[in-house]
Coordinates of N, CA and C in Angstrom, one line a residue:
M1 N -33.3 -179.4 -41.4 CA -33.8 -178.7 -40.3 C -33.3 -179.4 -39.0
K2 N -32.6 -178.7 -38.2 CA -32.0 -179.2 -37.0 C -33.0 -179.2 -35.9
G3 N -33.2 -180.4 -35.2 CA -34.0 -180.5 -34.1 C -35.5 -180.1 -34.3
G4 N -35.9 -180.3 -35.5 CA -37.3 -179.9 -35.9 C -38.3 -181.0 -35.7
S5 N -39.5 -180.6 -35.8 CA -40.6 -181.5 -35.7 C -41.5 -181.4 -37.0
L6 N -42.2 -182.4 -37.3 CA -43.1 -182.5 -38.4 C -44.5 -182.7 -38.0
V7 N -45.4 -181.9 -38.5 CA -46.8 -182.1 -38.2 C -47.5 -182.4 -39.6
L8 N -48.2 -183.5 -39.6 CA -48.9 -183.9 -40.8 C -50.4 -183.7 -40.6
V9 N -51.0 -183.0 -41.5 CA -52.5 -182.8 -41.5 C -53.0 -183.6 -42.7
A10 N -53.7 -184.7 -42.4 CA -54.1 -185.6 -43.5 C -55.3 -186.4 -43.1
G11 N -55.8 -187.2 -44.1 CA -56.8 -188.2 -43.8 C -58.2 -187.7 -43.7
L12 N -58.5 -186.4 -44.1 CA -59.8 -185.9 -43.8 C -60.7 -185.9 -45.1
G13 N -60.2 -186.4 -46.2 CA -60.9 -186.3 -47.5 C -60.7 -185.0 -48.2
E14 N -61.4 -184.9 -49.3 CA -61.3 -183.7 -50.2 C -62.1 -182.6 -49.6
D15 N -61.5 -181.4 -49.8 CA -62.2 -180.1 -49.5 C -62.8 -180.1 -48.0
S16 N -61.9 -180.6 -47.1 CA -62.4 -180.7 -45.7 C -61.8 -179.7 -44.8
G17 N -60.9 -178.8 -45.3 CA -60.3 -177.8 -44.5 C -58.9 -178.1 -44.0
K18 N -58.2 -179.1 -44.6 CA -56.9 -179.4 -44.2 C -55.9 -178.2 -44.4
T19 N -56.0 -177.6 -45.5 CA -55.0 -176.5 -45.8 C -55.3 -175.3 -44.9
S20 N -56.6 -175.0 -44.7 CA -57.0 -173.9 -43.8 C -56.5 -174.2 -42.4
L21 N -56.6 -175.4 -41.9 CA -56.1 -175.8 -40.6 C -54.6 -175.7 -40.6
A22 N -53.9 -176.2 -41.6 CA -52.4 -176.1 -41.7 C -52.0 -174.6 -41.7
A23 N -52.7 -173.7 -42.4 CA -52.3 -172.3 -42.5 C -52.5 -171.7 -41.1
G24 N -53.6 -172.0 -40.4 CA -53.8 -171.5 -39.1 C -52.7 -172.0 -38.1
L25 N -52.3 -173.3 -38.2 CA -51.2 -173.8 -37.3 C -49.9 -173.0 -37.6
L26 N -49.7 -172.8 -38.9 CA -48.4 -172.1 -39.3 C -48.4 -170.7 -38.7
A27 N -49.5 -170.0 -38.8 CA -49.6 -168.7 -38.2 C -49.4 -168.7 -36.7
S28 N -50.0 -169.7 -36.0 CA -49.9 -169.8 -34.6 C -48.5 -170.1 -34.2
F29 N -47.8 -171.1 -34.8 CA -46.5 -171.4 -34.5 C -45.5 -170.2 -34.8
R30 N -45.7 -169.5 -35.9 CA -44.9 -168.4 -36.2 C -45.1 -167.2 -35.2
S31 N -46.3 -167.1 -34.7 CA -46.6 -166.0 -33.6 C -45.9 -166.4 -32.3
L32 N -45.6 -167.6 -32.1 CA -44.8 -168.0 -30.9 C -43.3 -168.0 -31.1
G33 N -42.9 -167.5 -32.3 CA -41.5 -167.3 -32.6 C -40.8 -168.6 -33.2
L34 N -41.6 -169.6 -33.5 CA -41.1 -170.8 -34.1 C -41.0 -170.6 -35.6
E35 N -39.9 -171.3 -36.2 CA -39.8 -171.3 -37.6 C -40.7 -172.4 -38.1
A36 N -41.7 -172.0 -38.9 CA -42.7 -173.0 -39.4 C -42.9 -172.8 -40.9
K37 N -42.9 -173.8 -41.7 CA -43.1 -173.7 -43.1 C -44.1 -174.8 -43.6
G38 N -44.9 -174.5 -44.5 CA -45.9 -175.4 -45.1 C -45.4 -176.0 -46.4
F39 N -45.9 -177.3 -46.6 CA -45.6 -178.0 -47.8 C -46.8 -178.7 -48.3
K40 N -47.0 -178.8 -49.5 CA -48.1 -179.6 -50.1 C -47.5 -180.4 -51.2
P41 N -47.0 -181.6 -50.9 CA -46.3 -182.4 -51.9 C -47.0 -182.6 -53.3
A42 N -48.3 -182.7 -53.3 CA -49.0 -182.8 -54.5 C -50.4 -182.1 -54.3
G43 N -50.8 -181.4 -55.3 CA -52.1 -180.7 -55.2 C -52.6 -180.2 -56.5
A44 N -53.8 -179.9 -56.6 CA -54.4 -179.3 -57.8 C -55.5 -178.3 -57.4
T45 N -55.8 -177.4 -58.3 CA -56.8 -176.4 -58.1 C -57.9 -176.5 -59.1
N46 N -59.1 -176.4 -58.7 CA -60.3 -176.4 -59.6 C -60.4 -174.9 -60.0
M47 N -60.3 -174.7 -61.3 CA -60.3 -173.4 -61.9 C -61.6 -172.7 -61.8
W48 N -62.7 -173.5 -61.7 CA -64.0 -172.9 -61.4 C -64.1 -172.2 -60.1
L49 N -63.4 -172.7 -59.1 CA -63.4 -172.2 -57.8 C -62.4 -171.0 -57.6
H50 N -61.2 -171.1 -58.2 CA -60.2 -170.2 -58.0 C -59.5 -169.7 -59.3
P51 N -60.2 -169.0 -60.1 CA -59.6 -168.6 -61.4 C -58.5 -167.6 -61.2
E52 N -58.4 -166.9 -60.1 CA -57.3 -166.0 -59.8 C -55.9 -166.7 -59.8
V53 N -55.9 -168.0 -59.7 CA -54.7 -168.7 -59.7 C -54.0 -168.6 -61.0
L54 N -54.8 -168.5 -62.1 CA -54.2 -168.3 -63.4 C -53.3 -167.1 -63.5
E55 N -53.8 -166.0 -62.9 CA -53.0 -164.7 -62.9 C -51.6 -165.0 -62.2
E56 N -51.7 -165.6 -61.0 CA -50.5 -165.9 -60.3 C -49.6 -166.8 -61.0
T57 N -50.1 -167.8 -61.7 CA -49.4 -168.8 -62.5 C -48.6 -168.0 -63.7
E58 N -49.4 -167.1 -64.3 CA -48.8 -166.4 -65.4 C -47.7 -165.4 -64.9
K59 N -47.9 -164.8 -63.8 CA -46.9 -163.9 -63.2 C -45.6 -164.6 -62.8
R60 N -45.7 -165.8 -62.3 CA -44.5 -166.6 -61.8 C -43.9 -167.4 -62.9
G61 N -44.7 -167.8 -63.9 CA -44.1 -168.6 -65.0 C -44.1 -170.1 -64.8
F62 N -44.8 -170.5 -63.7 CA -45.0 -171.9 -63.5 C -46.4 -172.1 -62.8
L63 N -46.9 -173.3 -62.8 CA -48.2 -173.6 -62.2 C -48.2 -173.5 -60.7
V64 N -49.2 -172.7 -60.2 CA -49.3 -172.4 -58.8 C -50.7 -172.9 -58.4
T65 N -50.8 -173.6 -57.2 CA -52.2 -174.0 -56.8 C -52.7 -173.1 -55.7
W66 N -54.0 -173.1 -55.5 CA -54.6 -172.2 -54.5 C -54.1 -172.6 -53.1
D67 N -54.1 -173.9 -52.8 CA -53.7 -174.3 -51.5 C -52.3 -173.9 -51.2
T68 N -51.4 -174.0 -52.2 CA -50.0 -173.7 -52.0 C -49.9 -172.2 -51.7
L69 N -50.7 -171.4 -52.4 CA -50.6 -169.9 -52.1 C -51.0 -169.6 -50.7
K70 N -52.0 -170.4 -50.1 CA -52.4 -170.2 -48.7 C -51.3 -170.5 -47.8
L71 N -50.6 -171.7 -48.1 CA -49.5 -172.1 -47.2 C -48.3 -171.2 -47.4
Y72 N -48.1 -170.7 -48.6 CA -47.0 -169.8 -48.8 C -47.1 -168.5 -48.0
R73 N -48.3 -168.0 -48.0 CA -48.6 -166.7 -47.3 C -48.4 -167.0 -45.8
A74 N -48.9 -168.1 -45.3 CA -48.9 -168.4 -43.9 C -47.5 -168.8 -43.4
S75 N -46.6 -169.1 -44.4 CA -45.2 -169.5 -44.1 C -44.2 -168.3 -44.1
G76 N -44.7 -167.2 -44.4 CA -43.9 -166.0 -44.5 C -43.4 -165.6 -45.9
E77 N -43.8 -166.3 -46.9 CA -43.5 -166.0 -48.3 C -42.0 -166.0 -48.6
D78 N -41.3 -166.9 -48.0 CA -39.8 -166.9 -48.3 C -39.3 -168.2 -48.8
L79 N -40.3 -169.1 -49.2 CA -39.9 -170.4 -49.8 C -40.3 -170.3 -51.3
D80 N -39.6 -171.1 -52.1 CA -39.9 -171.2 -53.5 C -41.2 -172.1 -53.6
L81 N -42.2 -171.6 -54.3 CA -43.4 -172.3 -54.4 C -43.2 -173.7 -55.1
R82 N -42.2 -173.8 -55.9 CA -42.0 -175.1 -56.6 C -41.4 -176.1 -55.6
V83 N -40.8 -175.6 -54.5 CA -40.3 -176.5 -53.5 C -41.5 -176.9 -52.6
M84 N -42.3 -176.0 -52.3 CA -43.5 -176.2 -51.4 C -44.5 -177.2 -52.1
N85 N -44.6 -177.1 -53.4 CA -45.6 -177.9 -54.1 C -45.0 -178.4 -55.4
P86 N -44.1 -179.5 -55.3 CA -43.5 -179.9 -56.5 C -44.4 -180.6 -57.6
V87 N -45.5 -181.1 -57.2 CA -46.4 -181.7 -58.1 C -47.7 -180.9 -58.1
A88 N -47.9 -180.1 -59.1 CA -49.1 -179.2 -59.1 C -49.9 -179.5 -60.3
G89 N -51.2 -179.3 -60.2 CA -52.1 -179.5 -61.4 C -53.3 -178.6 -61.2
F90 N -54.1 -178.6 -62.3 CA -55.3 -177.9 -62.2 C -56.4 -178.7 -62.9
S91 N -57.6 -178.4 -62.6 CA -58.7 -179.1 -63.3 C -59.7 -178.0 -63.7
L92 N -60.4 -178.4 -64.8 CA -61.5 -177.5 -65.2 C -62.6 -178.5 -65.7
P93 N -63.3 -179.1 -64.7 CA -64.3 -180.1 -65.0 C -65.5 -179.4 -65.6
P94 N -66.4 -180.2 -66.3 CA -67.6 -179.6 -66.8 C -68.4 -179.0 -65.6
Y95 N -68.9 -177.8 -65.7 CA -69.5 -177.1 -64.6 C -70.8 -177.8 -64.1
K96 N -70.7 -178.4 -62.9 CA -71.9 -178.9 -62.3 C -71.8 -178.5 -60.8
P97 N -72.7 -177.7 -60.3 CA -72.5 -177.2 -58.9 C -72.2 -178.3 -57.9
W98 N -72.7 -179.5 -58.1 CA -72.4 -180.6 -57.1 C -71.0 -181.2 -57.4
A99 N -70.4 -180.9 -58.5 CA -69.2 -181.6 -58.9 C -68.0 -180.6 -58.7
V100 N -68.2 -179.4 -58.4 CA -67.1 -178.4 -58.3 C -66.4 -178.7 -56.9
R101 N -65.3 -179.5 -57.0 CA -64.5 -179.8 -55.9 C -63.0 -179.7 -56.2
A102 N -62.3 -179.2 -55.3 CA -60.8 -179.0 -55.5 C -60.1 -180.3 -55.1
A103 N -59.1 -180.7 -55.9 CA -58.3 -181.9 -55.5 C -57.6 -181.6 -54.2
S104 N -57.5 -182.6 -53.4 CA -56.9 -182.3 -52.0 C -56.0 -183.4 -51.6
Y105 N -54.8 -183.0 -51.1 CA -53.9 -184.0 -50.7 C -53.3 -183.5 -49.3
S106 N -52.5 -184.3 -48.7 CA -52.0 -184.0 -47.4 C -51.1 -182.7 -47.4
C107 N -51.2 -182.0 -46.4 CA -50.3 -180.8 -46.2 C -49.3 -181.2 -45.1
W108 N -48.1 -180.8 -45.3 CA -47.0 -181.0 -44.3 C -46.6 -179.7 -43.7
L109 N -46.3 -179.7 -42.5 CA -45.7 -178.5 -41.8 C -44.4 -178.9 -41.2
A110 N -43.4 -178.1 -41.5 CA -42.1 -178.4 -40.9 C -41.9 -177.3 -39.8
I111 N -41.7 -177.7 -38.6 CA -41.5 -176.7 -37.5 C -40.2 -176.9 -36.8
S112 N -39.5 -175.8 -36.7 CA -38.2 -175.9 -36.0 C -38.4 -175.5 -34.6
L113 N -38.1 -176.4 -33.7 CA -38.3 -176.1 -32.2 C -36.9 -175.8 -31.6

């Protein structure tokens, strides 16, 4: 990316809204005419919270995470999801309402200025 900037959304702990913030920033940057793409280098989805990810995974033929789908949609849906999220996983912990938490890692935004 020529002359680009990088915005890192990180350090807020699990399930704190980093991906939602990143998706909002992507939408804002894109509305200003900037080329902005989201990346989630590593992530996982709790299947108790987002079982619809299984349908998307089956349709695409590779594991897709919920957070990556949010960033993909906010990025204009023109990147390969495997590039956006090269390390993907899912969890299906024993169901305990207090334990249902999605794995969360840093989100990266690449913005071309």
